[in-house]
Structure formats: C-alpha cells, structure tokens
XYZ file of C-alpha atoms in Angstrom:
698
model
C -0.275 -0.145 0.073
C 1.271 3.454 -1.025
C 1.545 6.330 1.863
C -0.105 9.761 0.284
C 2.882 11.640 0.737
C 4.863 9.069 -1.766
C 2.430 10.384 -3.992
C 2.840 14.182 -5.324
C 0.971 13.817 -8.265
C -2.039 13.550 -6.329
C -2.338 16.871 -4.482
C -4.050 19.354 -5.649
C -2.164 22.671 -7.590
C -3.303 26.378 -5.749
C -4.615 29.386 -7.606
C -1.807 31.515 -6.968
C -1.837 33.949 -9.215
C -5.207 35.224 -9.341
C -5.151 36.418 -5.484
C -2.775 39.412 -5.566
C -4.482 41.080 -8.752
C -7.286 41.433 -6.449
C -5.797 42.547 -3.759
C -4.016 45.476 -5.213
C -7.155 46.341 -7.030
C -8.985 46.846 -3.793
C -6.121 49.012 -2.509
C -6.205 51.469 -5.433
C -10.240 51.360 -4.993
C -9.844 52.656 -1.388
C -6.961 55.371 -2.464
C -8.913 56.786 -5.538
C -12.268 57.130 -3.203
C -10.181 59.063 -0.797
C -8.650 61.319 -2.757
C -12.155 61.917 -4.659
C -13.703 62.504 -1.701
C -10.768 65.264 -0.848
C -11.135 67.154 -3.665
C -14.739 67.564 -3.451
C -14.149 69.336 0.063
C -11.638 71.306 -0.928
C -13.976 72.473 -4.027
C -17.079 72.731 -1.628
C -14.827 75.040 1.040
C -13.762 77.053 -2.059
C -17.036 77.386 -3.506
C -18.684 78.729 -0.072
C -15.635 80.718 0.642
C -16.053 82.386 -3.039
C -19.960 82.864 -2.192
C -18.838 84.601 1.252
C -20.631 81.717 3.309
C -17.278 81.474 5.393
C -14.333 84.092 5.765
C -10.622 83.429 6.106
C -9.319 83.021 9.763
C -5.545 82.844 8.750
C -5.026 86.613 9.931
C -7.440 86.475 13.006
C -5.705 83.107 14.270
C -2.316 84.536 13.907
C -3.210 87.596 15.581
C -4.900 85.214 18.271
C -1.379 83.235 18.245
C 0.796 86.643 18.839
C -1.588 87.870 21.571
C -1.136 84.581 23.214
C 2.012 85.067 22.764
C 2.105 88.538 24.513
C -0.097 87.850 27.454
C 1.771 87.890 30.924
C 0.375 85.817 33.496
C 0.178 86.872 37.204
C -0.771 85.359 40.515
C -3.616 87.049 42.322
C -2.031 87.055 45.474
C 1.740 87.961 44.429
C 1.769 90.446 41.466
C 5.330 90.548 41.299
C 5.454 87.053 40.060
C 5.255 87.868 36.668
C 5.563 84.853 33.653
C 5.354 84.592 29.949
C 3.516 81.173 29.992
C 0.458 80.012 32.381
C 1.089 77.815 35.339
C 1.192 78.198 39.108
C 2.668 80.568 41.514
C 5.871 79.537 43.136
C 4.987 81.298 46.566
C 1.476 80.224 47.204
C 0.777 77.703 44.482
C -2.486 79.255 43.235
C -3.032 79.450 39.238
C -1.694 82.062 37.609
C -3.692 84.591 35.326
C -3.366 86.907 32.727
C -2.284 90.300 33.862
C -4.491 93.233 33.074
C -3.291 95.255 29.716
C -2.262 98.302 30.213
C -4.583 100.102 28.260
C -4.232 103.743 27.114
C -7.628 104.900 28.735
C -6.497 104.146 32.367
C -4.168 106.424 34.229
C -1.288 105.503 36.686
C -3.215 106.678 39.998
C -6.727 104.728 39.434
C -8.828 101.906 38.009
C -11.936 101.905 36.205
C -14.449 99.387 37.960
C -17.596 98.774 35.484
C -21.155 98.514 36.961
C -21.308 94.962 36.629
C -17.893 94.485 38.227
C -19.141 97.005 40.897
C -22.127 94.513 41.401
C -20.274 91.498 41.621
C -17.331 93.184 44.019
C -20.301 94.669 46.616
C -18.146 98.276 46.279
C -19.962 100.698 48.487
C -18.790 104.378 48.839
C -19.383 106.785 51.265
C -19.045 110.386 51.828
C -15.836 112.682 53.700
C -17.327 114.046 56.272
C -16.599 116.962 58.813
C -18.425 117.123 62.197
C -17.651 117.647 65.920
C -16.180 113.982 67.136
C -16.044 112.643 70.690
C -13.255 110.198 71.219
C -13.969 107.113 73.674
C -11.005 105.456 75.955
C -12.121 101.942 76.951
C -10.270 100.536 80.084
C -10.919 97.897 82.324
C -10.630 98.304 86.219
C -11.158 97.017 89.619
C -13.256 98.323 92.309
C -11.271 99.513 95.435
C -11.702 101.159 98.718
C -11.203 104.808 98.798
C -7.877 104.954 101.124
C -8.699 108.310 102.157
C -11.885 106.791 104.246
C -10.123 103.864 105.676
C -8.938 103.163 109.574
C -7.274 100.809 111.656
C -8.095 100.331 115.239
C -5.203 99.526 117.319
C -4.793 98.476 121.260
C -2.965 101.638 122.725
C -2.331 99.226 125.781
C -0.575 95.935 126.356
C -2.879 93.585 127.517
C -5.974 91.181 127.219
C -8.950 91.492 124.605
C -11.618 90.768 126.838
C -14.558 91.216 124.418
C -15.085 92.211 121.008
C -18.277 93.445 120.076
C -17.862 93.479 116.385
C -17.278 89.878 116.180
C -17.119 88.958 111.981
C -15.642 90.789 109.052
C -18.217 92.883 107.138
C -20.314 93.928 110.072
C -21.365 97.830 109.864
C -20.239 100.683 112.650
C -21.102 103.560 113.254
C -19.101 106.451 115.199
C -18.751 105.905 118.434
C -19.825 102.702 118.715
C -18.161 100.100 121.357
C -15.630 97.819 119.558
C -13.715 96.062 122.373
C -13.018 95.925 126.076
C -9.265 95.215 126.821
C -7.708 94.433 130.487
C -4.412 96.196 131.300
C -2.844 96.348 134.459
C -0.895 99.284 133.408
C -4.116 101.174 132.607
C -4.947 100.638 136.178
C -1.881 101.758 137.425
C -1.687 104.730 135.638
C -5.421 105.345 136.368
C -4.710 105.057 140.213
C -1.263 107.323 139.900
C -3.935 110.269 138.209
C -6.265 110.051 140.891
C -3.546 110.404 143.917
C -1.740 113.211 142.245
C -5.047 115.440 141.457
C -6.316 114.520 145.074
C -3.088 115.243 146.246
C -2.907 118.512 144.417
C -6.388 119.740 145.367
C -5.883 118.828 149.269
C -2.431 120.968 149.375
C -3.530 124.202 151.538
C -2.377 127.780 150.786
C 0.252 127.861 153.156
C 2.570 125.071 150.982
C 5.139 126.567 149.125
C 4.461 127.934 145.804
C 6.678 125.622 143.733
C 5.820 122.152 145.484
C 1.928 123.141 144.549
C 2.869 124.061 141.047
C 4.921 120.895 141.061
C 2.095 118.762 142.122
C 0.075 120.416 139.393
C 2.206 119.646 136.861
C 2.379 115.860 137.941
C -1.673 115.945 137.888
C -1.527 117.173 134.299
C 1.268 114.730 133.368
C -0.793 111.853 134.631
C -3.872 112.933 133.271
C -1.579 113.491 129.629
C -0.853 109.561 130.393
C -4.363 108.430 130.339
C -4.902 110.060 127.201
C -2.061 108.312 125.257
C -2.981 105.023 126.378
C -6.762 106.086 124.520
C -9.153 106.877 126.731
C -11.447 109.190 125.594
C -12.138 112.817 127.604
C -15.847 111.189 128.258
C -13.778 108.179 129.861
C -11.307 110.500 131.514
C -13.705 112.778 133.172
C -15.982 109.902 134.566
C -13.020 108.717 136.288
C -12.376 112.031 137.759
C -16.199 112.187 138.604
C -16.162 108.663 140.464
C -12.541 108.141 141.753
C -12.505 104.770 141.199
C -10.387 103.487 139.057
C -10.717 100.392 136.183
C -8.431 97.912 134.706
C -10.720 97.667 131.776
C -10.689 99.888 128.667
C -13.622 100.255 126.346
C -12.344 101.189 122.449
C -14.778 102.811 120.321
C -14.996 103.355 117.140
C -13.598 106.641 115.539
C -15.775 106.478 112.251
C -18.672 104.839 109.960
C -17.947 102.311 108.032
C -17.650 98.282 107.686
C -15.460 96.321 109.249
C -13.229 94.963 106.512
C -10.353 93.075 108.339
C -10.746 91.372 111.795
C -7.575 90.564 112.769
C -7.699 89.387 116.505
C -10.138 87.282 118.495
C -11.391 87.451 122.141
C -8.782 86.342 124.921
C -5.466 87.484 122.787
C -3.123 89.390 124.643
C -2.203 92.196 122.335
C 0.724 94.557 122.804
C 0.624 98.389 122.442
C -0.059 99.619 118.842
C -1.489 96.142 117.478
C -4.219 95.998 115.142
C -7.827 94.608 116.068
C -9.978 95.842 113.428
C -9.456 97.521 110.175
C -12.566 99.909 109.325
C -13.344 101.342 105.734
C -16.169 103.943 104.865
C -17.677 102.283 101.534
C -19.587 105.306 100.621
C -17.331 106.070 98.160
C -15.355 103.954 96.127
C -12.673 104.229 93.662
C -12.156 102.812 90.397
C -8.525 101.839 89.434
C -7.287 101.962 85.641
C -4.389 102.055 84.002
C -4.026 104.104 80.657
C -1.304 104.318 78.019
C 0.348 107.434 78.665
C -1.179 109.511 75.430
C -4.340 108.684 76.558
C -3.590 109.726 80.181
C -2.179 113.040 78.908
C -6.180 113.679 77.857
C -7.906 113.257 80.511
C -7.693 115.656 83.832
C -9.191 115.955 87.064
C -12.789 116.082 87.346
C -13.464 114.553 84.009
C -16.811 112.564 83.612
C -16.122 108.461 83.662
C -18.996 105.937 82.738
C -18.493 102.307 84.092
C -20.196 99.143 83.747
C -19.699 96.494 86.467
C -19.471 92.957 85.645
C -21.900 92.023 88.691
C -24.304 94.346 87.420
C -24.592 94.155 83.458
C -26.652 96.949 82.144
C -26.303 99.639 84.672
C -24.115 102.121 84.054
C -22.553 104.260 87.218
C -21.326 107.471 86.668
C -17.976 108.980 88.268
C -15.340 111.457 88.093
C -11.423 111.475 87.912
C -9.867 111.867 90.969
C -6.160 111.398 90.567
C -3.280 110.938 87.494
C -0.559 109.296 88.451
C 2.318 111.956 87.761
C 4.968 108.855 86.430
C 4.619 106.300 84.188
C 4.517 102.533 85.684
C 8.560 101.974 83.570
C 7.394 97.943 83.957
C 4.441 97.729 82.247
C 4.435 101.770 80.232
C 1.080 102.681 81.874
C -0.086 105.196 84.158
C -2.317 105.025 87.160
C -6.005 107.089 87.075
C -8.374 106.926 90.012
C -11.886 107.312 89.419
C -14.014 108.243 92.633
C -17.460 106.836 92.620
C -20.353 107.673 94.947
C -21.680 104.331 96.771
C -24.284 105.560 99.179
C -26.208 101.954 98.261
C -23.373 99.924 98.601
C -23.762 98.345 95.368
C -20.115 98.458 94.124
C -18.124 96.063 96.052
C -14.685 96.427 96.311
C -12.642 93.920 94.293
C -15.441 93.752 91.475
C -14.121 94.219 87.686
C -15.403 97.248 85.754
C -15.344 98.224 81.965
C -14.910 102.041 81.841
C -15.373 104.429 78.877
C -13.894 108.196 79.064
C -15.401 110.445 76.895
C -12.860 113.213 75.427
C -13.676 115.836 72.986
C -11.814 115.536 69.262
C -9.346 118.543 69.288
C -9.910 120.306 72.042
C -7.446 123.410 73.184
C -8.295 124.968 76.360
C -11.014 125.212 78.166
C -13.571 122.136 77.816
C -17.301 122.689 78.871
C -19.086 120.341 81.654
C -22.465 121.393 82.052
C -22.536 119.833 85.426
C -19.468 121.526 86.272
C -19.912 124.903 84.930
C -19.758 127.899 87.377
C -19.711 125.436 90.436
C -17.017 124.930 93.136
C -15.551 121.218 93.587
C -13.801 119.339 96.204
C -9.728 119.342 95.502
C -9.805 115.224 96.894
C -13.156 114.420 96.195
C -14.313 115.509 92.424
C -17.674 113.952 93.640
C -18.515 116.993 95.889
C -19.597 119.607 93.618
C -21.395 122.488 95.298
C -23.156 126.106 93.790
C -21.412 127.974 96.694
C -18.035 128.284 98.082
C -17.496 125.709 101.361
C -15.782 122.806 103.031
C -16.079 119.340 101.635
C -18.107 117.190 103.789
C -15.707 114.102 103.727
C -12.125 115.619 103.939
C -13.162 119.285 104.852
C -10.689 121.071 102.855
C -12.181 124.301 100.919
C -13.965 123.748 97.728
C -12.424 125.148 94.761
C -13.640 126.788 91.777
C -14.178 124.224 88.669
C -12.044 126.746 86.432
C -8.862 125.958 87.710
C -9.231 122.631 86.297
C -9.719 123.825 83.302
C -13.875 124.027 82.909
C -15.527 126.673 81.525
C -18.356 128.797 82.635
C -20.127 128.875 79.453
C -20.051 126.208 76.419
C -17.522 126.007 74.024
C -17.731 125.051 70.445
C -16.183 121.858 69.647
C -13.751 121.955 66.624
C -15.072 119.747 63.542
C -12.864 117.200 62.667
C -12.635 115.466 59.236
C -13.386 111.689 59.221
C -13.986 108.415 57.240
C -15.488 105.298 57.982
C -12.679 102.629 59.590
C -13.393 100.344 56.667
C -12.563 103.071 54.063
C -8.762 103.123 55.057
C -6.506 100.296 54.164
C -3.343 99.999 56.320
C 0.022 98.507 56.407
C 2.892 99.452 58.394
C 3.487 103.137 57.991
C 1.150 103.260 54.793
C -2.376 104.459 55.165
C -4.646 104.683 51.545
C -7.948 104.702 50.930
C -9.643 104.755 47.236
C -11.543 107.403 46.127
C -14.202 107.677 43.132
C -13.414 110.926 41.837
C -15.871 109.966 38.495
C -18.293 107.137 38.664
C -16.598 103.999 37.929
C -12.801 105.178 38.388
C -11.889 104.743 41.818
C -7.900 107.004 42.413
C -5.696 105.517 45.271
C -5.129 108.650 47.677
C -2.537 108.528 50.515
C -3.723 109.565 53.729
C -2.771 111.316 57.133
C -4.073 109.730 59.884
C -5.371 111.429 63.278
C -7.075 108.952 65.929
C -9.136 106.417 65.368
C -12.466 106.498 66.958
C -14.136 102.996 67.045
C -15.491 102.768 63.562
C -14.222 106.289 62.277
C -10.906 107.654 61.555
C -9.947 111.128 61.629
C -7.812 112.408 58.534
C -5.568 114.950 58.903
C -4.593 115.432 55.187
C -5.113 114.062 51.883
C -9.057 114.338 51.619
C -11.729 116.979 51.250
C -15.165 116.885 52.517
C -17.834 115.147 50.167
C -15.583 113.251 48.725
C -16.496 109.382 48.182
C -14.263 106.666 49.630
C -14.661 103.161 49.072
C -16.142 100.977 52.283
C -16.358 98.162 51.078
C -14.564 95.846 48.037
C -11.696 98.366 48.400
C -9.445 95.273 48.862
C -10.695 93.890 45.495
C -10.132 97.706 44.247
C -6.428 97.156 45.505
C -5.883 93.822 43.983
C -6.518 95.156 40.569
C -3.989 98.059 41.218
C -1.688 95.523 41.918
C -2.573 93.107 38.921
C -2.025 96.540 36.886
C 1.536 97.381 38.175
C 0.038 100.851 39.656
C 0.683 102.543 43.093
C -1.190 100.385 45.961
C -1.305 99.637 49.497
C 1.935 97.674 48.934
C 3.491 100.026 47.401
C 2.017 103.491 47.504
C 5.370 105.514 46.508
C 4.524 106.834 43.259
C 1.163 107.370 44.354
C 2.795 109.809 47.297
C 5.032 111.206 44.621
C 2.132 111.887 43.061
C 0.385 114.030 46.293
C 3.500 115.770 46.928
C 3.823 117.409 43.444
C 3.725 121.233 43.296
C -0.227 122.014 42.907
C -0.853 123.650 39.546
C -4.475 124.043 39.778
C -6.136 127.700 41.132
C -7.197 127.534 44.869
C -10.399 126.207 45.529
C -13.088 127.539 48.387
C -16.110 125.336 49.229
C -17.623 127.903 50.773
C -17.639 131.770 50.705
C -18.387 133.879 53.404
C -17.161 137.393 53.617
C -17.668 138.730 56.976
C -17.522 143.053 57.391
C -15.326 144.351 59.517
C -16.357 147.686 60.973
C -14.484 150.211 62.947
C -10.381 150.760 62.953
C -10.036 147.444 62.463
C -12.208 147.192 59.151
C -9.897 150.054 58.282
C -6.716 148.331 58.923
C -7.708 145.036 56.572
C -8.478 147.199 53.454
C -5.445 149.226 53.959
C -3.671 145.816 54.122
C -5.298 144.706 50.961
C -3.900 148.330 49.352
C -0.244 147.455 50.555
C -0.549 143.873 49.086
C -1.522 145.457 45.558
C 1.001 147.706 45.405
C 3.845 145.346 45.935
C 2.019 143.188 43.546
C 1.850 145.884 40.883
C 5.529 146.537 41.658
C 6.822 142.900 40.870
C 4.376 142.810 37.900
C 7.060 145.667 36.685
C 9.888 143.559 37.141
C 10.687 145.819 40.318
C 11.505 144.855 43.898
C 9.292 145.287 46.504
C 10.045 148.754 48.288
C 11.618 148.705 52.057
C 8.333 151.313 52.996
C 5.862 149.013 51.299
C 7.452 145.568 52.821
C 7.045 146.792 56.470
C 4.110 148.690 55.953
C 2.439 145.454 54.720
C 4.235 143.324 57.926
C 3.073 145.525 60.369
C -0.676 145.570 59.594
C -0.492 141.762 59.476
C 1.268 141.669 62.634
C -1.240 144.217 64.216
C -4.279 142.522 62.772
C -3.367 139.202 63.762
C -3.088 140.397 67.478
C -6.104 142.247 67.434
C -9.512 140.877 68.944
C -12.355 142.041 66.011
C -10.401 139.210 63.931
C -12.338 135.544 63.810
C -9.803 132.820 64.726
C -9.613 131.560 61.097
C -8.053 134.429 60.120
C -5.516 134.941 62.615
C -2.768 132.001 61.112
C -3.472 133.706 57.638
C -2.411 137.124 58.625
C 0.663 135.808 61.109
C 1.508 133.848 57.646
C 1.385 137.470 55.754
C 3.609 139.013 58.395
C 6.096 136.257 58.414
C 6.490 136.625 54.713
C 6.829 139.774 53.851
C 9.238 140.723 57.425
C 12.084 140.324 54.768
C 10.248 140.798 51.431
C 12.563 143.347 50.191
C 16.058 142.208 51.197
C 15.296 139.095 48.489
C 16.266 139.491 44.825
C 13.077 139.671 42.444
C 13.020 136.015 41.427
C 12.938 135.086 45.336
C 10.959 137.582 46.531
C 7.981 136.742 43.916
C 8.678 132.439 44.271
C 9.940 132.197 48.199
C 7.743 135.088 49.490
C 4.907 136.337 47.331
C 3.124 133.580 46.303
C 2.855 132.480 50.090
C 1.462 136.237 51.090
C -0.695 135.426 48.009
C -2.079 132.313 48.518
C -2.575 133.913 52.803
C -4.645 136.846 50.695
C -6.968 134.994 48.196
C -8.185 132.762 51.329
C -8.309 136.057 53.542
C -10.204 137.658 50.995
C -12.926 134.889 51.055
C -13.378 135.622 54.842
C -12.729 139.253 55.783
C -13.505 143.084 53.991
C -13.712 146.407 55.817
C -17.531 146.828 56.307
C -17.024 150.190 54.089
C -15.452 148.391 51.363
C -17.080 148.457 47.714
C -14.820 147.218 45.180
C -14.699 143.194 44.548
C -11.522 141.432 44.392
C -10.754 138.919 41.494
C -8.293 135.538 42.104
C -6.462 135.162 39.292
C -4.224 132.058 38.408
C -1.264 131.689 36.117
C -0.783 127.596 35.129
C 3.124 128.604 33.624
C 4.854 130.135 37.143
C 7.785 127.775 38.077
C 6.805 125.289 40.913
C 2.578 125.631 40.818
C 0.543 127.622 42.817
C 0.484 130.471 40.876
C -2.156 132.254 42.127
C -2.688 135.667 43.034
C -5.500 138.699 43.620
C -6.220 142.032 41.702
C -8.782 144.956 42.391
C -11.938 145.105 40.441
C -14.418 142.669 39.435
C -14.871 142.618 35.563
C -11.058 142.572 34.632
C -10.111 142.323 30.923
C -7.670 140.123 29.453
C -4.961 143.081 28.822
C -5.609 144.085 33.017
C -3.610 141.354 33.901
C -0.727 142.126 35.427
C 1.145 138.815 36.287
C 3.868 139.433 39.573
C 5.191 136.281 38.862
C 6.421 136.444 35.451
C 6.293 140.561 34.706
C 6.718 141.696 31.326
C 7.764 138.270 30.169
C 4.011 137.205 30.814
C 1.976 140.281 31.615
C -1.053 138.967 31.109
C -0.943 135.305 31.359
C -3.582 134.200 33.810
C -6.632 132.415 33.929
C -9.611 134.262 35.961
C -10.778 132.448 38.464
C -13.406 133.883 40.982
C -14.592 136.858 41.834
C -14.797 137.736 45.820
C -17.521 140.483 46.536
C -16.705 142.952 49.187
C -19.365 141.650 51.410
C -21.568 138.254 51.218
C -25.051 138.104 49.397
C -25.111 134.010 49.524
C -22.210 133.025 47.208
C -19.096 134.426 45.608
C -20.375 137.418 43.233
C -21.724 135.662 40.254
C -18.516 134.002 39.750
C -18.698 134.753 36.335
C -15.194 134.411 35.992
C -14.816 130.847 36.838
C -13.049 129.410 34.094
C -12.709 131.859 31.866
C -8.956 132.479 30.843
C -6.554 135.072 28.774
C -4.054 134.737 26.243
C -2.092 131.872 28.792
C -1.022 129.255 27.042
C -3.327 125.684 28.082
C -2.677 124.867 31.706
C -1.642 121.222 30.595
C 1.940 122.537 30.542
C 4.165 121.220 32.854
C 4.267 122.935 36.281
C 8.061 123.810 35.933
C 8.273 125.644 32.936
C-alpha cells in the first residue's frame, strides 16, 4: 500500500496567480475614493468661501497667536510674580491669571470698575464728612476701697482682749460704737496714779510752798496726759474724775462709721501696744483703679466724667469722676494709673469687682472744655464727686472747695471744633502706609495716600489727603487694590508713586467750597482794607519787574502783625495774617526771583483766602482771583482789585513783562457776602495764557 505523501502527483495545485491581483485592486479603489472625497471637500470649501458663506481665519488666528504670545501671567496674591506662560505661583501655588493689559485709557493712579464688576465685588462708597467728634477711651479696672476713708483700730495699751463687739468681718459700725474691751494692769496703775496726783494737788493748802503746789499740779496734768496716750477718751477721763475709782478695763470706740473689712484678733488674745484689732472702711465712696497708656492719660483731666459698667451688675451704668492721675509712668508696664471716684451710698459697688470704664473726650480740644454739671460751680480738690453751687468745705475731708475753672472747665459752652473723618473700613493700612480709594468719577477709583489722626471706633480722623464731600470706597476696596496691583500701579503694598504724585506742586487754582465774606467795622476794618492796598502795591511792583520797596514790605508786615493780634479778627483768619506778617518781614531784602516765589507766593495764598473771609465794612470794590499755570513750581495764584477785568488788565507778578497778561480768571470775591461769590462769572474764563496742561516747571 502506498503512502499519500509518496504520490505528489495526486495533490491539488493552488491558483496563486489570481489572488494578488484582486488585493491591489481593492487598495487602488480605496485610495481613489479617498482622493475623490478630498477633492470634493476642497472644492466645496472654495465655493463656500467665494460665495461669502465663510471667511478666511488666518489673520485672526495669527493675531490670536501673537496676542497669546504677548500675554503676561501673574499671581492674584503676589503680583510681583510675572511669567510669559500659564502655570502656578511659586510662592503660594495659586494658578496664574493673565495680568491686566496696560490700556491707554487708564491713568497711573486709578482703575475703572464697570457696573457689573461693582455689583459682583459689592463695592460701596461713603462721603468724607466733617463734624464735631468725641473720642472714647476704653479701659478695664477693679473697684477698690477709698484709702482716704479707711481706719485701723489698734490697742493703745498692752493687755488682753476680753470682748469684741464687732465679732465678724463685714459688720457695719457707726462712729462711737463699742468695738472691744481690753484688760490692762498698766492702765489701772496709770488711773490710780492720776487719781492720787489729782487728789494731792487739790488737798494742798495755801501754806504749801508755791513751787511745791505747781510741781504737784504738773504731775497731775502729766498723769492725765498719760491716760490720753493710753487711749482713754475725754468722756472716760471725766467719768474717772467724777467717780474716783480706777478701772482695769478699757473700752475701745469706733472713730468713724463704716464696715469692718478685716478682723485681726479674737477674744482672749493678748495684744501689745499698737497691735491692730480691726480695719474699718467707709464704703460710701469707692475708687475705680484704671491703667491707661501715657498718650491717653495726657488727654484727661481732674474731674472728667467717666461711665462704668460693673461686671456683677450688667446693663447698669455708673457715673464717676477722675480723682487722681499718677504723675509718673510705670516703668515695667508703661502705663499711668488713673483713679476714678464713685459715690456708693447704696453699697452696690463692691471692692474687688471688675468694671469696664468709658471716658469721653472731645476731639481737637484746646484750652478750656465745657461740662454742664461743672459750669460755674465749686468742687472738692480731693473728692470730685463733691460739687456745690457755693464755696464751702468738703464734707468728707474738710478741705475748702475750689472753682472748677481751676481745672480747665469753662463757665459757658465752648464750641467744639469739627474734624474731617471717614469710616474705619475705608482706610487700608500696612505698616506706615495708609491709603483710601476715592471715586472721583462714576466707576473711577483713585488711590489716595492719607495722613490719619485718632481712630475713634468705626471712624478715623483724616488730617490730610481728603476733602469734605469726596466719596471713598468702604467695601470692596481690597479688590480695587488687587486690581491696582495686577495692573502694576501704586497700591497699598507699594504706594510710593501715589505719595510722590500727592506731593507734586499744585498746578490748579485754589478752590474754596464756601465763600462767606464777613464785614469788619471800626478801625480794624479800615486796617484790613489798608492791608489789601499794600498787597496790591507790591503785586503791581513785581509785575513791573521791580523789587518791593522797604516801606511797602514793612507796611504790609506791620498791618498783618497788628491785625493778627486784634480781638476783632475771627480765630480762623489769624493764621493767615500771621503767615503774611512772617513772609513780608524780609521781602525787600530778597532778589526779585526769590521775592516772587519764596515770599510773595505764600503771601498771595494767604491774601486770596483772607479775601473769602474778611473785608472792611465800608469796602465797595470786589477782588478777582487769578491763576497762572506757567509759574515755576505751580501754585501761581494772586489777587487783583476789580470785578470785571479784561485780559489786558491782568498784571502777572510772577513773570512781569515776559508774560504780563498770562493768567486765568478764577473767581470774583465781593466786598460782602450775599449768598455766594459775586456771580462767579470769571470761573473758568481765561486770557491769552497758554493751556494749563503745561508742566509746572516751565
């Protein structure tokens, strides 16, 4: 039998040549179909573009790519971190965000907030206000016993305590009450000695030598004085003299009314002379012991009203007055002790209890203050709660009452000065920097460095940097500050450029919110008009490129000095007159350039402001306020007589003939107020001066 493998002729022959042809055909058809679809798609896109159905996006993509390449990324918390690509902050790990582009419509000191952003950030504003304010000093102290109303009851003699009448601490005693009985042989011997000496002196006849009688009388008096020294009262000695019987027991009486605050002996105890038995205190007045910082203690005075709330009596307010201010500072605590006295006739204030005290102080007070409870009255120098309508003696210490004016209290009401303030939330503080954000225009928030005064709870007094009526951000201001940081502008962290901008020379006219010209009668009014005439003479002299004469400068100086000391001049005008007197004193000694910019410029500022406040009662001519934006260093204000000046009437004292008529007519001040400045027609009106955008250094 033959194996199948041995017969190769019987195996079928495969058709290998036909399969490769079909495979290449399928590949060719697929490629052709893909190419055809691509050509159709390209043709369709070209047709759509030609028909305007779609537009070429190459330029947009290129611009977007270029914009992305120019984007700078920064950290919202650390704006100093800036990178060209997105990522995370290397300091805090926050995701970087695109920094705000430096748009051309934003100035370097402000950001613009859209209404939508304002709503999302909950940005709120409040006006800068001016009003009399009252500062409060908060402190915590403890009620203490009035040390001037305490007494220690001691034994005058050596002996044994037989009985204690006040046998527990806290018992009330009255003046003259029995407190203790002390047995003392020493006292008995002294009484016997006195009785015998007195009897012997009385029984001596006239035949006895005078010297002997006097000696015996002195012995009797000495024995009596010894009984006094041993603690016997006059009543007890009188009883001994009447009865003639010595006693070995001494009754100790209370020298004052009060409460036993300490019992230091028990019945049967032997005591030495001077050993204390009781300590008694009159709790009808108590002290509140406070510790204040030296700067706070320096603002209060004797007799100042203090309100306190006791820890054990919540909701009740007790009123006391400052009785003592420590003249030294505690070197370890850096505080000053202040003692406040409270009346405690109902004994509700307990020594040792804690109390929260509030002291009210008028802000900006100078000199006398007014307290309606102290006006025109008399006060005890030791106990300020003792206030009387007439002079007399203090019922507690016996000292003579003194007038309250001795401690700076006025008999008549004193006007409290108004202070400029903003809400506490409006001020951002970091170290020595304090800034606020002022909404100068709707949506425009400008950074403004400010100088702060005292912080009064939810209000902060502003000494410089703001004006009354300006709107400051009180909520959302940290978000505004973050926007400033992201934009690379001055902010709370780096306000240097904002501070520099605030210190730039003023190159805008002086502005006055209220112009009220008060006429001054009599000789003082005439001197005011002479002062203005002297100023105008110097102004015309400088405009003529000449130095002021010595007579003109001294006349201006003398008038200003005399008016500053006059009682007819209001208080707010005195600093202006003092400035005029100071600057005009050596005006004639300066060369013309220094005279114009170092002396005449501050004189003009004071004169312009003075013209908004004072004129002589007989004055008829108005004055015109003029400003030149081209003055070196800015602040080129001056005053000229007349109300309707033509451009050719201007006489520029800062430039003279170089720019004689350069200036803007700012305002017209009438000789007497009739509601508002006379017409204000000159405001904004300008002459042939160059535009005010010129640099102040030109």
